[in-house]
Tab-separated table of C-alpha atoms and ligand atoms in Angstrom:
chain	number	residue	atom	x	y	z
S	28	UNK	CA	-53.678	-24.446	-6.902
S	29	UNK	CA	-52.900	-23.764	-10.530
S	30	UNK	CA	-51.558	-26.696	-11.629
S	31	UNK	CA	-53.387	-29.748	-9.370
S	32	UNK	CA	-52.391	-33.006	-10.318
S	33	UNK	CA	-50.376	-31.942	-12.680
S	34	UNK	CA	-47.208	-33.499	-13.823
S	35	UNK	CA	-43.929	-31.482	-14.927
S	36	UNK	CA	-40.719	-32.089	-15.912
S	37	UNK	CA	-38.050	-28.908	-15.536
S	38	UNK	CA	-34.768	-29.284	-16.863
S	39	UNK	CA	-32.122	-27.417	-15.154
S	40	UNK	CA	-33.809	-27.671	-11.707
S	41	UNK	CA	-31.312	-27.720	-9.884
S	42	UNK	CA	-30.213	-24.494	-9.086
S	43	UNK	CA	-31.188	-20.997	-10.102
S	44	UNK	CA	-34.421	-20.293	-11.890
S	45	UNK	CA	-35.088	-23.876	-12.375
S	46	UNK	CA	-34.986	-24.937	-8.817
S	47	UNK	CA	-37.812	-21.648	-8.052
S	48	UNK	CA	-39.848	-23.128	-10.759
S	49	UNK	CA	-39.586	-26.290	-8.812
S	50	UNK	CA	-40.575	-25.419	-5.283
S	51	UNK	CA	-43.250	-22.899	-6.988
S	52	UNK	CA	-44.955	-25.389	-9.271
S	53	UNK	CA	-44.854	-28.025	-6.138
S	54	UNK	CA	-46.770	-25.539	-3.898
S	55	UNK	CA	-49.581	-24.675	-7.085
S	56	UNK	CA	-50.033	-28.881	-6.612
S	57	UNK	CA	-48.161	-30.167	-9.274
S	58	UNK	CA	-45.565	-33.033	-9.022
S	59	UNK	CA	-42.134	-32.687	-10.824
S	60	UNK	CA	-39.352	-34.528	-12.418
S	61	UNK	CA	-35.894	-32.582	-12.298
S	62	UNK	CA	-33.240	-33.228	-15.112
S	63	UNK	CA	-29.752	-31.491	-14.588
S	64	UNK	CA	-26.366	-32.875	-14.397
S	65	UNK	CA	-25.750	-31.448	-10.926
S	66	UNK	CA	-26.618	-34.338	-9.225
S	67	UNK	CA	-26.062	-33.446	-5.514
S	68	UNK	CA	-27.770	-30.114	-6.093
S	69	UNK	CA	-30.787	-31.798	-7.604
S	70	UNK	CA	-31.345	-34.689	-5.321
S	71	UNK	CA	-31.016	-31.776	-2.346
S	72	UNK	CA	-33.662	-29.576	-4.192
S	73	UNK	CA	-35.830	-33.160	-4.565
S	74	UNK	CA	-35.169	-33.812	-0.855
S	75	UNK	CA	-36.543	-30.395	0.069
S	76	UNK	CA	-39.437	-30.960	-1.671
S	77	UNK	CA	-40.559	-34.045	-0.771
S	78	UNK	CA	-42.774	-37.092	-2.129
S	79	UNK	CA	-43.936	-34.325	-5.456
S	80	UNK	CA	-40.278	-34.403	-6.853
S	81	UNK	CA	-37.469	-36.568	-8.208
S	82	UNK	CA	-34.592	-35.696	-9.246
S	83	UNK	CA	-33.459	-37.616	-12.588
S	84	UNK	CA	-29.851	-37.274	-13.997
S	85	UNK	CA	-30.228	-35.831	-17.668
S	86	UNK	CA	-27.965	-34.415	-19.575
S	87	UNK	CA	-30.067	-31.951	-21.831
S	88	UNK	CA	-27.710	-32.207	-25.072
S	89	UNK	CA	-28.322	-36.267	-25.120
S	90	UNK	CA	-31.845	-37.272	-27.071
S	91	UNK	CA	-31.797	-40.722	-25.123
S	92	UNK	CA	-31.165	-38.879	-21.939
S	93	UNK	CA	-34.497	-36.755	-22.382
S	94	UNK	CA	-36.084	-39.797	-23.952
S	95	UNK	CA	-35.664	-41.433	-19.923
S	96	UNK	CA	-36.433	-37.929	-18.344
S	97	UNK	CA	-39.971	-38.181	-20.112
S	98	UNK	CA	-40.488	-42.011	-19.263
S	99	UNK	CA	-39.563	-41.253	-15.385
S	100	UNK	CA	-42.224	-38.400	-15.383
S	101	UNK	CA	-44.901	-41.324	-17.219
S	102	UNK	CA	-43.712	-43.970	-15.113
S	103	UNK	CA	-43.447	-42.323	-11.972
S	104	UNK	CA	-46.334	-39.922	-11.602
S	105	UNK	CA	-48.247	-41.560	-14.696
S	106	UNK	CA	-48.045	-38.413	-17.541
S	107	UNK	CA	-46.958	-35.655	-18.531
S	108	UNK	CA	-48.634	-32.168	-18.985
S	109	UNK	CA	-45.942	-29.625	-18.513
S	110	UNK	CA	-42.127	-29.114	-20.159
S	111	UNK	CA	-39.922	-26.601	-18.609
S	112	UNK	CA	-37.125	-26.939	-21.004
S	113	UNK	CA	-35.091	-24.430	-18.996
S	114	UNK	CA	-31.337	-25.753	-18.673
S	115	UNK	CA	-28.855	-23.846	-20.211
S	116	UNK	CA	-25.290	-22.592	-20.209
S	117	UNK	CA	-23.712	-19.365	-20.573
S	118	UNK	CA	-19.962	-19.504	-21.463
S	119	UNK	CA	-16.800	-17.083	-22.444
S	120	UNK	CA	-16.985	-16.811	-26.127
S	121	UNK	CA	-15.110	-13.640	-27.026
S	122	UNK	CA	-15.860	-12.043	-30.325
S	123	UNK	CA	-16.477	-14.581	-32.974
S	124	UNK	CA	-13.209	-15.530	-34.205
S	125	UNK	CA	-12.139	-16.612	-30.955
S	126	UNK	CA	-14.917	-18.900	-29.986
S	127	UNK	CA	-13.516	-22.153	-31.114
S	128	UNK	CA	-15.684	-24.856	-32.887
S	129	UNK	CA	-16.214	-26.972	-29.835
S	130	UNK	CA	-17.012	-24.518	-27.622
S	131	UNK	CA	-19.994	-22.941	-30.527
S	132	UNK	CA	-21.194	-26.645	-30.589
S	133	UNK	CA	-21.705	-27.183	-26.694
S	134	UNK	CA	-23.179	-23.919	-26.234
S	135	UNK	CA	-25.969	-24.964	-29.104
S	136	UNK	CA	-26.474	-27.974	-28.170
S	137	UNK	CA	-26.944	-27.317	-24.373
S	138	UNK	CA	-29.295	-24.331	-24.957
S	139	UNK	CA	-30.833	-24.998	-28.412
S	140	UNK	CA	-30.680	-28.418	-29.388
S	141	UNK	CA	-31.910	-29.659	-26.498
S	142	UNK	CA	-34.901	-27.512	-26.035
S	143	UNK	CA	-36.040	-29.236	-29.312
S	144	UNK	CA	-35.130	-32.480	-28.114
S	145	UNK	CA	-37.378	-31.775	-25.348
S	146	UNK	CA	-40.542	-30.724	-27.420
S	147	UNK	CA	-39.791	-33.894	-29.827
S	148	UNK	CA	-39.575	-36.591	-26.784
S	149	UNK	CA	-42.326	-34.880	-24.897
S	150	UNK	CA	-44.900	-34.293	-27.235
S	151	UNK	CA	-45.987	-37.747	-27.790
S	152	UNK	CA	-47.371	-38.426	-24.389
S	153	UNK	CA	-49.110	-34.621	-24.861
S	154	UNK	CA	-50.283	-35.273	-27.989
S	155	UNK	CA	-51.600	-39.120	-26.600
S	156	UNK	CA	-53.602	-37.088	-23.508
S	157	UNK	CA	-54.685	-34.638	-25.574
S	158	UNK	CA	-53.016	-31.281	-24.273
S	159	UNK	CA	-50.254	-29.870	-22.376
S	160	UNK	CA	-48.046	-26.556	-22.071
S	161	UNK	CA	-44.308	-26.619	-23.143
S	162	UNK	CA	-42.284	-23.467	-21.669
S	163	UNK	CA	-38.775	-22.592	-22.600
S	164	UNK	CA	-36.185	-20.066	-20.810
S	165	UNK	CA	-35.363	-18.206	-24.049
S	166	UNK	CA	-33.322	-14.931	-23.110
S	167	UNK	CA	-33.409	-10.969	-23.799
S	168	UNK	CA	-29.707	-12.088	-25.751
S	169	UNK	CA	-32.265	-13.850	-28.448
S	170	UNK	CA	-34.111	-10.184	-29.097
S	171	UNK	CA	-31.328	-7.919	-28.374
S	172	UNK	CA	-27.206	-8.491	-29.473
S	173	UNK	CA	-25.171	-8.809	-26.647
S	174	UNK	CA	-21.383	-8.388	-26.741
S	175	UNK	CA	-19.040	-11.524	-26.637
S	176	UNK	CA	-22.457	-13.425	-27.143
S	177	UNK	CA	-23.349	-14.717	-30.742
S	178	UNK	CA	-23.248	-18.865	-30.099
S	179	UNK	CA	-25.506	-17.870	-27.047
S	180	UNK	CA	-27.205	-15.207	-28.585
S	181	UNK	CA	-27.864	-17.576	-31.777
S	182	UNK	CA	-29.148	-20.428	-29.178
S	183	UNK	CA	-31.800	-18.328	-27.433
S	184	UNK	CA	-32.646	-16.856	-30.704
S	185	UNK	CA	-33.389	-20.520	-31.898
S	186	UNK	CA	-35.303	-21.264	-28.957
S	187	UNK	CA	-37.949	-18.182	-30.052
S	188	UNK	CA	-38.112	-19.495	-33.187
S	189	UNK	CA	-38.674	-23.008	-31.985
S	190	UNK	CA	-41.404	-22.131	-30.242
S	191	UNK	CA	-43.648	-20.456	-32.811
S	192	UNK	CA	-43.255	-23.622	-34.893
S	193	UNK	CA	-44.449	-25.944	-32.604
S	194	UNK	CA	-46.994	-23.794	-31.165
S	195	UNK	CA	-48.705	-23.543	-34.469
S	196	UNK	CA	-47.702	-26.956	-35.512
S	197	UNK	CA	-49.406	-28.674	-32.094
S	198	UNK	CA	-52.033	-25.688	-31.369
S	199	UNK	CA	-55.519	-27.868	-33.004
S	200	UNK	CA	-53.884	-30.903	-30.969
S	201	UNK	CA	-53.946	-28.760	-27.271
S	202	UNK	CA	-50.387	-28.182	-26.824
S	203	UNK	CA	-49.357	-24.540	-26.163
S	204	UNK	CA	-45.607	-23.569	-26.511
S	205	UNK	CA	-44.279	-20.384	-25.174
S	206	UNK	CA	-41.004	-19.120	-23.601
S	207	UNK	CA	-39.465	-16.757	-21.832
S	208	UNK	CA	-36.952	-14.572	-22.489
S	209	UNK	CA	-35.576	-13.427	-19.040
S	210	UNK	CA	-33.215	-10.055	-18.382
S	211	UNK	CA	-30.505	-10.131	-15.811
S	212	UNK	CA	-31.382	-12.273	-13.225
S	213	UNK	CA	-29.395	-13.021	-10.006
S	214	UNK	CA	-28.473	-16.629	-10.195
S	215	UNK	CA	-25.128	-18.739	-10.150
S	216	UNK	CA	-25.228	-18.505	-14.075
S	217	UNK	CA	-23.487	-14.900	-13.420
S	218	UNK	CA	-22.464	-14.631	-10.155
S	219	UNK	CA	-20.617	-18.191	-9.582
S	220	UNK	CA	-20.436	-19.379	-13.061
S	221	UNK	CA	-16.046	-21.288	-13.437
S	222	UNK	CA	-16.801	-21.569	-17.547
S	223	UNK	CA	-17.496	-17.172	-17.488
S	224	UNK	CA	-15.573	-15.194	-15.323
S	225	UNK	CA	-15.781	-17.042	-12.147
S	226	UNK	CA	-17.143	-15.817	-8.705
S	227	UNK	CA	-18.448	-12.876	-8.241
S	228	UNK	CA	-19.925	-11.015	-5.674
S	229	UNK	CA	-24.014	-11.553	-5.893
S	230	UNK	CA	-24.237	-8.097	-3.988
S	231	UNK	CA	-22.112	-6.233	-6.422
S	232	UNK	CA	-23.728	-8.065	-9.269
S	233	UNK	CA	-27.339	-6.967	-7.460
S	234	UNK	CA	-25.975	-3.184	-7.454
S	235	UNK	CA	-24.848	-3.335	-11.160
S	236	UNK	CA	-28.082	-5.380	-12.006
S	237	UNK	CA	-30.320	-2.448	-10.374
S	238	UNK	CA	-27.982	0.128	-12.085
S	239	UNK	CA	-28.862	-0.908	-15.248
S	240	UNK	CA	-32.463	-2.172	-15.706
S	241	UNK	CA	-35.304	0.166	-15.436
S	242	UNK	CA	-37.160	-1.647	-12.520
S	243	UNK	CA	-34.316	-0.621	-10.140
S	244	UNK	CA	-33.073	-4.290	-8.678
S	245	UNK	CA	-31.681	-7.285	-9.985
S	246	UNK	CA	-34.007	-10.459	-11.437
S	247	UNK	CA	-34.596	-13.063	-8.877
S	248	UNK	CA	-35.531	-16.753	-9.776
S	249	UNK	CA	-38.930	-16.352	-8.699
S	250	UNK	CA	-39.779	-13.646	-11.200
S	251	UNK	CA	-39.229	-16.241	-14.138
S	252	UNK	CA	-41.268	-19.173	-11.555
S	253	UNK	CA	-43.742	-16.778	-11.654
S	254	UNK	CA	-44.239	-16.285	-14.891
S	255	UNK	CA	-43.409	-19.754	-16.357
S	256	UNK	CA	-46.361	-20.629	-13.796
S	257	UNK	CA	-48.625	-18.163	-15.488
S	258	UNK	CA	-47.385	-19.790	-18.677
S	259	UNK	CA	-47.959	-23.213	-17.657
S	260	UNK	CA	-51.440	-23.358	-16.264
S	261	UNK	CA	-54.594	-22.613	-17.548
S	262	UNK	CA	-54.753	-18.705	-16.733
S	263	UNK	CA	-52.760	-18.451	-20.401
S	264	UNK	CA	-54.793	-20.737	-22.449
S	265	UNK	CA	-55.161	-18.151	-25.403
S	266	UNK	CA	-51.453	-17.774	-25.291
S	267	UNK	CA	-49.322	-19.600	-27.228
S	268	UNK	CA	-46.226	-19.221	-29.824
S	269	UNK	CA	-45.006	-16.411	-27.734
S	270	UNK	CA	-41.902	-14.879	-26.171
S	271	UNK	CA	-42.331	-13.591	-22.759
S	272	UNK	CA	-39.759	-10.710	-21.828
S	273	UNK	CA	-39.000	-10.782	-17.953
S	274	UNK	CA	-36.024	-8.255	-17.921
S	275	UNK	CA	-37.285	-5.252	-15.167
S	276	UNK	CA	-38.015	-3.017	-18.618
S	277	UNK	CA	-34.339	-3.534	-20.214
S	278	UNK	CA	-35.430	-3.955	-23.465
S	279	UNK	CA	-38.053	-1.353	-23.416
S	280	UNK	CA	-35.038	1.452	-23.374
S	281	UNK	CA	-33.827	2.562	-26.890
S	282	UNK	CA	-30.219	2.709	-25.375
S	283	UNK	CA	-29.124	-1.547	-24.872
S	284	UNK	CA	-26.437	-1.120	-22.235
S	285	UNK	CA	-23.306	-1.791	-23.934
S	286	UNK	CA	-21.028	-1.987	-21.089
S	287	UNK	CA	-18.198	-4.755	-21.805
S	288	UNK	CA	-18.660	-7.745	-19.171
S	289	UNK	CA	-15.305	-9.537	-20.044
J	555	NAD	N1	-29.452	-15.704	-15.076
J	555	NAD	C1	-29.723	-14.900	-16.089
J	555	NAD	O1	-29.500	-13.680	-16.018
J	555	NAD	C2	-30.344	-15.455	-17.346
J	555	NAD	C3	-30.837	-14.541	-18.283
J	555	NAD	C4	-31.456	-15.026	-19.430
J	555	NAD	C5	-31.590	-16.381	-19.624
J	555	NAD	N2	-31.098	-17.261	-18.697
J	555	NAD	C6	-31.313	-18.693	-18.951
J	555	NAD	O2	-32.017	-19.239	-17.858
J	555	NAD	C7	-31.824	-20.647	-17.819
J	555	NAD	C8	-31.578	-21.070	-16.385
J	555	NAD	O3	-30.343	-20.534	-15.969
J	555	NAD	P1	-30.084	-19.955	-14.499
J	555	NAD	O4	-29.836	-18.520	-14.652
J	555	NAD	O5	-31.103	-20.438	-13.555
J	555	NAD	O6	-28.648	-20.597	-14.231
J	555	NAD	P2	-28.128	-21.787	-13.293
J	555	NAD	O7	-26.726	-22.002	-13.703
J	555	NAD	O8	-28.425	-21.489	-11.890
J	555	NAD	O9	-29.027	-23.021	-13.747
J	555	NAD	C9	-28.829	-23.693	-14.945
J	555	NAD	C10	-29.005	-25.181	-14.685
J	555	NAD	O10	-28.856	-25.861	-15.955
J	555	NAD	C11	-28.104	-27.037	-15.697
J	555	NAD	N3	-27.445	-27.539	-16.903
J	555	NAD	C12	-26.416	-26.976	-17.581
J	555	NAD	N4	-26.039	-27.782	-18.585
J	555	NAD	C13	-26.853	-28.878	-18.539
J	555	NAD	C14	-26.940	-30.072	-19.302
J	555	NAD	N5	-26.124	-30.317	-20.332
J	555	NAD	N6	-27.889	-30.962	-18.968
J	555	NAD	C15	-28.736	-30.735	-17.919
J	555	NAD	N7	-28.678	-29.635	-17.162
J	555	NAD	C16	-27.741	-28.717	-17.465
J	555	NAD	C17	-27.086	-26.608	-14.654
J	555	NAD	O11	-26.495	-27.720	-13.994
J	555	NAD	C18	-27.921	-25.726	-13.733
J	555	NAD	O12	-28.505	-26.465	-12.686
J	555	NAD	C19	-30.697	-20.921	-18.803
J	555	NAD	O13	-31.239	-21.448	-19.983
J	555	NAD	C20	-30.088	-19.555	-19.046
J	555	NAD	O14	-29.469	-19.461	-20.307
J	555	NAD	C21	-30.479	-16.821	-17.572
């Protein structure tokens, strides 16, 4: 059990990569409070889990909505050693000139804003115990340009950058901050996602995904759980101010797929 009696809180938990880093940190022994604004996903992902997890509505772009999400975690399960800070959103943006204003200020403050909203309303109880592990979901569009993709590819960017401040900012005080920056992985961001393209099929996406990345298959959720675990516990205690690529080996090729995805 890697993280026994351990508290977490995971934003974004209720679907996709968030809801395997759930039901993975629950089995290493820790218990978790979910944030996400998908309420009847993330009370069914609590339900699943049983007496470990609670589901908490939080909307990730509101400070005094994360300010709660931390006091449930205190309140409930009495502290707070690990942040997932993983909710995000992927949108339609077009080229730059015709991603309005509104729509470049949602997608920062749902992917970047908030992960530092997180680290500011978290860190006190860390810094109070002593220690504790924050872990972001970055992504390969922070290292890499992606087409269409400069609000979100400026977000995830942020996040990396984010993290190396507060991991050397909060290192002497035992607080390690990492993230991840994940490839293509199969979850209802791209396959069932109304604000980009719709529904798609997850096989065809699977087949593409395979086509494209080294490792010949598509991401699944657990592959990030798995890592953000590794991240989270003890096993990584030299490792901090770092961004994790997760991506089956697509950065590691000199050619970045260009294909257009809208
Ligand atoms: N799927 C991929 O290929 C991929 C690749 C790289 C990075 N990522 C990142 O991984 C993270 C998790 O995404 P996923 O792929 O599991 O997608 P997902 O859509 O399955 O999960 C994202 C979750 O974030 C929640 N969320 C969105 N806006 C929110 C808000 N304002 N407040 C609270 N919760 C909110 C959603 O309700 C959802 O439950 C995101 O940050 C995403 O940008 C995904």
């Amino acid at each position: 059990m890697k993280l026994d009696g351990k508290v977490a809180v995971i934003t974004g938990g209720a679907s996709g990569m968030g809801a395997a880093q759930s039901r993975l940190f629950v089995e290493e022994g820790a218990r978790v409070v979910i944030g996400d604004i998908q309420d009847e996903k993330g009370e069914a992902v609590a339900a699943e889990l049983g007496a470990s997890v609670v589901y908490t509505h939080a909307d990730v772009s509101a400070g005094e909505d994360l300010q709660s999400l931390m006091r449930s975690a205190i309140d409930r399960f009495g502290g707070l050693d690990v942040l997932f800070n993983n909710a995000g959103v992927a949108l339609a943006e077009g080229e730059i000139i015709d991603c309005t204003e509104e729509l470049f200020d949602r997608i920062l403050a749902t992917n970047l804003k908030s992960v530092w909203l997180g680290m500011k309303y978290a860190l006190p109880a860390m810094v109070e115990a002593g220690g504790g592990a924050i872990v972001s979901t970055a992504s390969i569009a922070g290292l890499r340009a992606l087409r269409h993709e400069a609000a979100y590819g400026a977000s995830k960017a942020g996040i990396i950058q984010l993290t190396r401040v507060c991991a050397i900012d909060y290192a002497e005080r035992g607080i390690r901050a990492n993230c991840i920056c994940p490839g293509g992985i199969l979850t209802p961001l791209i396959y069932d996602n109304p604000g980009r393209g719709g529904r798609r099929d997850p096989e065809e996406l699977a087949t593409q995904l395979a086509d494209l990345q080294p490792i010949p298959r598509a991401g699944q959720p657990t592959d990030i759980a798995q890592a953000a675990l590794w991240l989270a516990s003890e096993d990584s205690s030299f490792v901090t101010g770092q961004a994790i690529v997760v991506d089956g080996g697509w950065t590691a090729s000199a050619r970045t797929p260009s294909r257009r995805r809208r």
